[in-house]
């Protein structure tokens, strides 16, 4: 009743105290499942009650059982809500694990994601926040204010009570990046960004590139083209910008998809924030505005880089040839929408996902293109997705029991938690094989209660959805180079398959190496020591009070202005000659330099926390 009254009171206070707050968007994390063998047993497994492993006996008798209050949210994009999952065996074992091995009872409740920000704002105004909740939903100014007012528990204080997981966040630990990512100006961190990461990664550092975090072996985003259409017209795989343009024009003019319309086109995302994920890489540009170069540490923005105007000129040529459209598509991850009509000549995506795409043509064959150097003296790039990232951040109330919070952290980062989330109930949903791998079983829907919780019901509802494959995942390996990954049989060894087994599993009808392997080969052919990737993830730390003011004053209008600058130049509404004048306007009136300085300062805090040198 107290909580209900607090929320009602807070809703009224929000009308004046917190109007206009907007939620921080969680990172688009395209989550990678932990690797497992694909020897699936389609027979129903007997619904067995898991054996008592005596875990409760491991708890010292004098250890007091404590309770932590957790307020979660639900996306409603998974088959089951948390309330439906309470009868699932996986849910029961999660709760038994927390109580029997960590002396912790999780008292949880949820609200719909759409109402979450409003709810926690209301609880903040009423002074009745729970022990733990997703504080990263707060806008930057509110988050900074809570920090300044001592509302969050410092995570180092919490980890002092978490002996199992604290080493994971220590310098050199697999989750050290997560601590660095949330480092504040005062040297403390207050938010846990649960990992969205993979067990298999590679190091592509060189004499000229200092790597901040490893890269996924399968994480390259090359521009992919319809190889079957090239074959149909007798064209070779393009290796220059001119050849690519010629192929797009011929696809369109010769109606290569045979539907009677000249609708074949490169889905380039013009007019959206994803427009830099394709041909812009050939001109040495990053994937977006004010993002860090993962090797040099310098904040990059395409608008002031040498390749920007040549790229605008090239894209304007494609637009005039009617082989790209304005406002065609959104995020590069929503690739199936673009291909369903069988009109996409080319598009950019993590390359093995090409084979999860329904194009409307069972014979379609999208293949990644090699690195193309568009401008002499400018290195071409691939976007490469890092092996670690972070999901929605959760926090602890400074008034909570730090011992209970520490136990919560140990529970969430435990090996048993990981296997319950990834695979479900051992002996029913999966078993260990003699060679130390996992054999997953295909269970019918009526046995959903025995399946892994990830992707089925756990989505920050009953407790945070922590992904720690780089801690507990099978086959954890960091290759010293791209070539070492190739020599080991990647990108398919990580799936516990051979390349041929992978091809068979997806019905691959292309020629030569499979797509992700092709992109790694392209990097080695280009010269691994010369390759400078564009990172996919962003590791900017939270805003300080001063940075909040600058960001609020300029950033939104600046982003809109710069996006419109690119769009209008590509579509010919302004000439390329006008770009410099319009950029000067952004410096003079829209705080462009101030925003660049803020972004660099935020990233410098990450670099310093990672033991690396800041950029002056």
Short mmCIF file of N, CA and C in Angstrom, two decimals, residues 273 276 286-292 299-304 538 540 555 558-560 562-563 592 595-596 599:
data_model
loop_
_atom_site.label_atom_id
_atom_site.label_comp_id
_atom_site.label_asym_id
_atom_site.label_seq_id
_atom_site.Cartn_x
_atom_site.Cartn_y
_atom_site.Cartn_z
N UNK A 273 20.14 7.37 -39.15
CA UNK A 273 21.44 7.31 -38.49
C UNK A 273 22.28 6.13 -38.94
N UNK A 276 25.77 5.51 -42.43
CA UNK A 276 27.23 5.38 -42.49
C UNK A 276 27.69 3.93 -42.34
N UNK A 286 33.55 6.62 -39.83
CA UNK A 286 33.01 5.79 -38.76
C UNK A 286 31.53 5.49 -39.01
N UNK A 287 30.93 4.71 -38.12
CA UNK A 287 29.54 4.30 -38.34
C UNK A 287 28.53 5.35 -37.90
N UNK A 288 28.98 6.42 -37.25
CA UNK A 288 28.01 7.41 -36.78
C UNK A 288 28.70 8.68 -36.33
N UNK A 289 27.95 9.53 -35.68
CA UNK A 289 28.42 10.86 -35.29
C UNK A 289 28.99 10.84 -33.87
N UNK A 290 30.22 11.33 -33.72
CA UNK A 290 30.89 11.48 -32.43
C UNK A 290 30.97 10.14 -31.70
N UNK A 291 31.62 9.21 -32.37
CA UNK A 291 31.90 7.90 -31.80
C UNK A 291 33.40 7.71 -31.77
N UNK A 292 33.86 6.86 -30.88
CA UNK A 292 35.29 6.71 -30.69
C UNK A 292 35.90 5.74 -31.69
N UNK A 299 37.82 10.64 -30.75
CA UNK A 299 36.43 10.77 -31.14
C UNK A 299 36.37 11.20 -32.61
N UNK A 300 35.54 10.50 -33.37
CA UNK A 300 35.42 10.78 -34.80
C UNK A 300 34.00 11.24 -35.12
N UNK A 301 33.91 12.13 -36.05
CA UNK A 301 32.62 12.50 -36.63
C UNK A 301 32.82 12.58 -38.13
N UNK A 302 32.00 11.95 -38.93
CA UNK A 302 32.28 11.88 -40.37
C UNK A 302 32.33 13.23 -41.05
N UNK A 303 31.61 14.22 -40.51
CA UNK A 303 31.40 15.49 -41.21
C UNK A 303 32.67 16.31 -41.39
N UNK A 304 33.68 16.06 -40.58
CA UNK A 304 34.91 16.84 -40.69
C UNK A 304 36.09 15.98 -41.14
N UNK A 538 29.63 1.63 -28.33
CA UNK A 538 30.05 2.93 -27.83
C UNK A 538 30.33 2.80 -26.33
N UNK A 540 31.24 5.47 -24.19
CA UNK A 540 31.29 6.77 -23.53
C UNK A 540 30.72 6.65 -22.12
N UNK A 555 23.09 19.11 -28.25
CA UNK A 555 23.28 17.85 -28.96
C UNK A 555 22.11 17.45 -29.86
N UNK A 558 21.97 19.65 -32.93
CA UNK A 558 23.16 19.41 -33.74
C UNK A 558 23.04 18.12 -34.53
N UNK A 559 22.61 17.04 -33.86
CA UNK A 559 22.46 15.76 -34.55
C UNK A 559 21.48 15.86 -35.71
N UNK A 560 20.35 16.53 -35.47
CA UNK A 560 19.34 16.69 -36.53
C UNK A 560 19.91 17.50 -37.70
N UNK A 562 23.08 17.92 -38.64
CA UNK A 562 24.11 17.20 -39.39
C UNK A 562 23.53 16.08 -40.22
N UNK A 563 22.53 15.39 -39.69
CA UNK A 563 21.88 14.33 -40.47
C UNK A 563 21.20 14.92 -41.70
N UNK A 592 29.18 22.56 -32.00
CA UNK A 592 29.81 21.34 -32.50
C UNK A 592 31.11 21.03 -31.78
N UNK A 595 30.44 19.86 -28.19
CA UNK A 595 29.94 18.48 -28.12
C UNK A 595 31.06 17.48 -28.40
N UNK A 596 31.96 17.81 -29.32
CA UNK A 596 33.11 16.95 -29.57
C UNK A 596 33.99 16.85 -28.32
N UNK A 599 32.31 14.57 -25.76
CA UNK A 599 32.44 13.15 -26.12
C UNK A 599 33.85 12.64 -25.83
#
